[in-house]
Coordinates of C-alpha atoms and ligand atoms in Angstrom, one line a residue:
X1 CA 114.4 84.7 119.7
X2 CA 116.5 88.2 118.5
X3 CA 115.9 89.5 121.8
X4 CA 117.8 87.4 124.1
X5 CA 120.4 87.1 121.4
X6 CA 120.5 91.5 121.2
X7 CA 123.9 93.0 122.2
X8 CA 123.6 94.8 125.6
X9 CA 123.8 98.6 125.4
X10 CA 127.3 98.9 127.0
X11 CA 128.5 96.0 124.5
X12 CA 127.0 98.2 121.9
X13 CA 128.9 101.4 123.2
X14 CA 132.0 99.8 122.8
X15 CA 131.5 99.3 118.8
X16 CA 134.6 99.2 116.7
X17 CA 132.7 101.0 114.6
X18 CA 131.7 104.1 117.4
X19 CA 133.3 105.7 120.5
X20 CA 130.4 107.8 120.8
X21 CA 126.7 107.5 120.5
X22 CA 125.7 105.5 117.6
X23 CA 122.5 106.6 117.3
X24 CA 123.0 109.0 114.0
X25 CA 124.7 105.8 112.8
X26 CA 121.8 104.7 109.2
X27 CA 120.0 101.5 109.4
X28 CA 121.2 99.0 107.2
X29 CA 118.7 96.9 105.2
X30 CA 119.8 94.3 102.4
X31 CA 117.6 91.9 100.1
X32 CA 117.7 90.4 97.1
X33 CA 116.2 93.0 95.2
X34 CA 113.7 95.4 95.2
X35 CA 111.5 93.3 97.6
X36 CA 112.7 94.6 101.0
X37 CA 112.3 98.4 99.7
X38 CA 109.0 97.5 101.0
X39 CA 110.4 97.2 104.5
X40 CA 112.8 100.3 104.2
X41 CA 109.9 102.6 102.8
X42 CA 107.8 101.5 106.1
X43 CA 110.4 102.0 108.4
X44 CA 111.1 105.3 106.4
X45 CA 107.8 106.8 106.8
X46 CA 107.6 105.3 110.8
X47 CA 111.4 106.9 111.3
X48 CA 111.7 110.0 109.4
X49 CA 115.0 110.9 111.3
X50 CA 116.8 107.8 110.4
X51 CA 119.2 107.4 107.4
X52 CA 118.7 104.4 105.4
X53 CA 121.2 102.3 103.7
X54 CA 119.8 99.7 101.4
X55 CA 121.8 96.7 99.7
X56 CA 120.2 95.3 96.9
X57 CA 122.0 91.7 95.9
X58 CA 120.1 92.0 92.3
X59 CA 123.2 90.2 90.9
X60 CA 122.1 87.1 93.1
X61 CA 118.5 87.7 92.7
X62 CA 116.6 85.6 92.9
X63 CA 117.6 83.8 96.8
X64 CA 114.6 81.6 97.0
X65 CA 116.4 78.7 94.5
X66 CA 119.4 78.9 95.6
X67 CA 121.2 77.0 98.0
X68 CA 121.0 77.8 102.0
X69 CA 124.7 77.8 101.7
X70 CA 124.7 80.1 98.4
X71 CA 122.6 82.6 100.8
X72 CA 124.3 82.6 104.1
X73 CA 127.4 83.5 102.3
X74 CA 125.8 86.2 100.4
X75 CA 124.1 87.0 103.5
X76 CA 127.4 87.5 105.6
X77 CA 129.2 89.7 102.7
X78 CA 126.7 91.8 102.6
X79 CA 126.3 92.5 106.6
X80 CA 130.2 92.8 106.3
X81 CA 129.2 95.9 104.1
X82 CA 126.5 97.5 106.0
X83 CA 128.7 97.0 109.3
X84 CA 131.2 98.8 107.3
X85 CA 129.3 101.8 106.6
X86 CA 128.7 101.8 110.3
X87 CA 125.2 100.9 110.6
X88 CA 123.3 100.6 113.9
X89 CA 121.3 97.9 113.0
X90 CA 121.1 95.2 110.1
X91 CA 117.6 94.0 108.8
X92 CA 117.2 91.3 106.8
X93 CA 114.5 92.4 105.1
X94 CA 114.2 89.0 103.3
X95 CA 112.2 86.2 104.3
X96 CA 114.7 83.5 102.3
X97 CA 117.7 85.0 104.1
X98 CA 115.7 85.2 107.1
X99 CA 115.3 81.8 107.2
X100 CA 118.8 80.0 106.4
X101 CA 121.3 83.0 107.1
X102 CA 119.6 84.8 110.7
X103 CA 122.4 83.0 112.7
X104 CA 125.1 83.9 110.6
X105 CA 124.3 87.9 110.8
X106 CA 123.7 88.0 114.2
X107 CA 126.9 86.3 114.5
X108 CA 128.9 89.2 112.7
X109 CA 126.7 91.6 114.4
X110 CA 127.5 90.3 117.7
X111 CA 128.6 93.7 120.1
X112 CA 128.5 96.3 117.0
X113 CA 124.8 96.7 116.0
X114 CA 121.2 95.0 116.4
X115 CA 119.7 93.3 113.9
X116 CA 116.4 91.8 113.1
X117 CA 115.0 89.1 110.5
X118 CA 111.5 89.8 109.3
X119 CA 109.9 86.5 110.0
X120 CA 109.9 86.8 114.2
X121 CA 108.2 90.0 114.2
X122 CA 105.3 88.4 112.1
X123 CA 105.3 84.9 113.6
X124 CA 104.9 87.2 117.1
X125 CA 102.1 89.5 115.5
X126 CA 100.0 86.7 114.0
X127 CA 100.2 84.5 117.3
X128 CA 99.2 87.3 119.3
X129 CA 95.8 87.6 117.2
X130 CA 94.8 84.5 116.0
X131 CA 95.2 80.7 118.4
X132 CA 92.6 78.2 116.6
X133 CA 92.0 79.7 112.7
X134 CA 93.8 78.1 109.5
X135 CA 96.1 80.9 108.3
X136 CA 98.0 80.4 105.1
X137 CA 101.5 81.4 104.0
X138 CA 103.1 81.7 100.5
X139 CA 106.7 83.0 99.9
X140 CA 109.9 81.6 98.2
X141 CA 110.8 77.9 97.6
X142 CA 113.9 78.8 100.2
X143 CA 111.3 79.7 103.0
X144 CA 109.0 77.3 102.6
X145 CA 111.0 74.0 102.4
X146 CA 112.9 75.5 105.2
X147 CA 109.5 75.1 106.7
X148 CA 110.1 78.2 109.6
X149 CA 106.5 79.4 109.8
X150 CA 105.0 76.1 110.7
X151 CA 108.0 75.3 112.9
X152 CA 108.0 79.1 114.5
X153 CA 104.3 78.6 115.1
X154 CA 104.3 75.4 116.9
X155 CA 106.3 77.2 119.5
X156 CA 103.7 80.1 119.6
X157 CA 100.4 78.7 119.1
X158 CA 100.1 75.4 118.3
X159 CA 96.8 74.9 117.7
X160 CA 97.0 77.2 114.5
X161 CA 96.8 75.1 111.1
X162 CA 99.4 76.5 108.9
X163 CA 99.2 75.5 105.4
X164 CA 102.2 76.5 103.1
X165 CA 102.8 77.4 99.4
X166 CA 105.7 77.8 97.4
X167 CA 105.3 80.8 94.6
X168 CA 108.5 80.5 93.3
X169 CA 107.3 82.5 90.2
X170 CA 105.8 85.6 91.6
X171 CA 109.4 87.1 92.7
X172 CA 111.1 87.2 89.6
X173 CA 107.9 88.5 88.0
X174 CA 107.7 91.4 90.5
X175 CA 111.6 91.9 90.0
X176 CA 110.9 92.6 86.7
X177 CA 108.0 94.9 86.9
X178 CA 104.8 92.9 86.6
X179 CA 102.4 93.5 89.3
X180 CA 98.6 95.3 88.3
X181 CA 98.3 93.6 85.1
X182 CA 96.8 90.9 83.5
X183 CA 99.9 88.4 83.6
X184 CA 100.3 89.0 87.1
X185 CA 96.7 88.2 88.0
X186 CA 96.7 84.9 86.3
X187 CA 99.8 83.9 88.1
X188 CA 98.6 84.8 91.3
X189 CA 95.2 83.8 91.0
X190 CA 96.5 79.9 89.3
X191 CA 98.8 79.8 92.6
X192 CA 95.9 80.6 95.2
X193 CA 93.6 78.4 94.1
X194 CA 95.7 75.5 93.9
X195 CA 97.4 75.1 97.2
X196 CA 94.9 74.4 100.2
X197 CA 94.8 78.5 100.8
X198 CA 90.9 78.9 100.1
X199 CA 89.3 78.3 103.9
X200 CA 91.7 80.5 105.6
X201 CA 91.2 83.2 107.8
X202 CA 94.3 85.1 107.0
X203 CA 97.5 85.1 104.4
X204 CA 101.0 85.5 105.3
X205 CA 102.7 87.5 102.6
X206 CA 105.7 85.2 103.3
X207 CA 108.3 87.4 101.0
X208 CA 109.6 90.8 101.1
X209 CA 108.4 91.3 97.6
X210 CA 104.6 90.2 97.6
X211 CA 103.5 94.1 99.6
X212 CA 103.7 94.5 95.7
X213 CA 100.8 92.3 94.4
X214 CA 98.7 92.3 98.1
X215 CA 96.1 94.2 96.2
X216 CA 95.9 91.5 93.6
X217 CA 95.9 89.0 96.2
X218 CA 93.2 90.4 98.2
X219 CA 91.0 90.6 95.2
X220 CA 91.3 86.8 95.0
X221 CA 89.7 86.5 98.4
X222 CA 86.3 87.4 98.2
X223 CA 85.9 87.3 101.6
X224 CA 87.3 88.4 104.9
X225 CA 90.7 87.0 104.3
X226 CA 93.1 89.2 106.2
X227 CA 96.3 89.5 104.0
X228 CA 99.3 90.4 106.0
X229 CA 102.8 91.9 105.1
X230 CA 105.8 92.3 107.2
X231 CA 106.9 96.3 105.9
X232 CA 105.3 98.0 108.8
X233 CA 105.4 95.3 111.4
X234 CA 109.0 95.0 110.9
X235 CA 109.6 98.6 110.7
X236 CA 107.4 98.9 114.3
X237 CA 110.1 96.0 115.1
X238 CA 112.8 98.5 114.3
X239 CA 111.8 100.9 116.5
X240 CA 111.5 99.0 119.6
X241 CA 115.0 97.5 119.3
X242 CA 116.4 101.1 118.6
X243 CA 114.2 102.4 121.2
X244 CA 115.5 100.3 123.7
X245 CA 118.8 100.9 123.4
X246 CA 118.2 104.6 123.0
X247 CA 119.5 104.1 119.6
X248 CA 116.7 106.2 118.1
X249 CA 117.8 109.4 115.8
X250 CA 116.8 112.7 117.3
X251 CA 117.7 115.0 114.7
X252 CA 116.7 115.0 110.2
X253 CA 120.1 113.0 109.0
X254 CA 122.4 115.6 106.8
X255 CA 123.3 112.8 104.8
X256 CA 120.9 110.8 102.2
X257 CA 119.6 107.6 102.3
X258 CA 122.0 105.5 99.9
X259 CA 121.0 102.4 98.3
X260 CA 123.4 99.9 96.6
X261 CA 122.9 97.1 94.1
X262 CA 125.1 94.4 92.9
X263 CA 124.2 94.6 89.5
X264 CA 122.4 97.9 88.0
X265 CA 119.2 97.0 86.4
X266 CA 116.6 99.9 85.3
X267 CA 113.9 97.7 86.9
X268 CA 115.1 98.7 90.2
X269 CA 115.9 102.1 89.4
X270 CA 111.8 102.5 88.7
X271 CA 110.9 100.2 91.9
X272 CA 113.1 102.6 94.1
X273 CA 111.6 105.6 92.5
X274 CA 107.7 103.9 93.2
X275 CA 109.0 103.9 96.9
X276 CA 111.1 107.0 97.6
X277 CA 110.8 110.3 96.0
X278 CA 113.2 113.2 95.5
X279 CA 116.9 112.9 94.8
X280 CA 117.4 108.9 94.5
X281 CA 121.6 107.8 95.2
X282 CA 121.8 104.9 93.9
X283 CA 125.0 103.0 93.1
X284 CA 126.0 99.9 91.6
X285 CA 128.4 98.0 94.1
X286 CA 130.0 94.8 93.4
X287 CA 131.4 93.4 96.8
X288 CA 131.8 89.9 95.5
X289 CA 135.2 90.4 93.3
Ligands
DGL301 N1 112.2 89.2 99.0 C1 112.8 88.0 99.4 C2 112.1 87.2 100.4 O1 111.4 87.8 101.2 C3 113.6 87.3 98.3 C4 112.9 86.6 97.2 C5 113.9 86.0 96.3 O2 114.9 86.6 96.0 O3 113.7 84.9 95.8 O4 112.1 86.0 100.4

């Protein structure tokens, strides 16, 4: 678990990074792509004080066929990065990375900031409310032949039936804008009713991206099917680490939320804009020359 793993607050104190308080020090967030821009946006609107800095590996995009050790090594650049621009905390706000690479960030983050994956926070939520239901879970290939959930929940409640589904399609069709239409809901629809998911009482939204088709999702279930995403969960997660280590910003940040790519496409310009309005600083950075 993150929290016996957290630095203590006078290991924190003593950041290379920070004589003084961190705690106008940004929040760093990385995914893939435009999936975990679901997480920042919720911990945006939960912690208007805090400054958000958002990596964006789109030249790597999509994580969930790649390799665990492809990830854990674009995992560990980009913490290098976000620890660079001083952040407090690093989220992962991606269930793939989550999965293979949660070690490996902790591991750099060790005594300069907190960090948090976005599967514990969820596992914890969905034990806590349901003990003898089938639940369901769909997300990357990554996550799902890493088989965390079911492994996570035997821990937590084992008498919950967890039946998993790869959707290897439905990131790269979000990352390029398709969500709400027609191609979208055929996808969706062809992957739901194929994989076990039909008698269970609630659906993990097992990837950072999916917040985007939940409605579309939720229209496949007829009934009371609750559908759950990690954005606010994890962003409540946030807040209790920060909290805790009276890390929370107590003042509107001067500066602007920054978010980086590795590889500018206008795809994630739009997303970005469908998330945060106003003056957008975006920049392409390429940390893996
Ligand atoms: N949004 C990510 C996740 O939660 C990554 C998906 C991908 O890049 O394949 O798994």
């Amino acid at each position: 678990m993150q929290n016996q793993r957290l630095p203590k607050k006078e290991q924190l104190s003593k950041s290379v990074h920070s004589p003084g308080s961190q705690a106008g020090h940004p929040i760093g967030i990385f995914d893939s792509g435009i999936g975990g821009l679901t997480v920042a946006s919720a911990i945006h609107r939960l912690l208007p004080n805090e400054r958000l800095i958002y990596f964006g590996d789109t030249a790597h995009v999509p994580y969930g066929d790649k390799s665990a050790k492809a990830i854990k090594g674009y995992s560990e650049g980009i913490t290098e990065f976000l620890l660079d621009k001083q952040c407090k905390i690093v989220v992962i706000a991606c269930n793939t990375a989550s999965s293979v690479a949660f070690r490996n960030v902790q591991r750099l983050c060790s005594g300069k900031a907190l960090t948090t994956n976005v599967i514990d926070p969820m596992v914890q939520y969905v034990s806590a409310k349901y003990r003898d239901e089938k639940i369901g879970v769909i997300g990357t290939k990554g996550t799902i032949n890493s088989r965390i959930y079911p492994r996570k929940f035997k821990q937590k409640a084992e008498s919950l039936q967890v039946s998993s589904a790869a959707t290897p399609l439905l990131c790269p069709m979000i990352e390029e804008g398709f969500f709400n239409n027609t191609i979208s809901k055929t996808i969706i629809y062809d992957y739901l009713s194929k994989n076990h998911l039909d008698d269970i009482q609630a659906l993990i939204l097992g990837c950072t991206h999916y917040p985007l088709i939940k409605k579309e999702v939720e229209s496949y279930y007829k009934r009371d099917v609750e559908v759950i995403d990690s954005s606010e969960i994890v962003a409540q997660k946030v807040q209790d680490l920060l909290s805790a280590q009276s890390l929370l910003a107590t003042k509107k940040p001067t500066a602007k939320n920054r978010f980086y790519i590795s590889d500018y496409t206008e795809s994630f310009e739009a997303s970005t804009r469908l998330f945060f309005t106003g003056d957008i600083h975006l920049q392409e950075m390429n940390i893996w020359k």
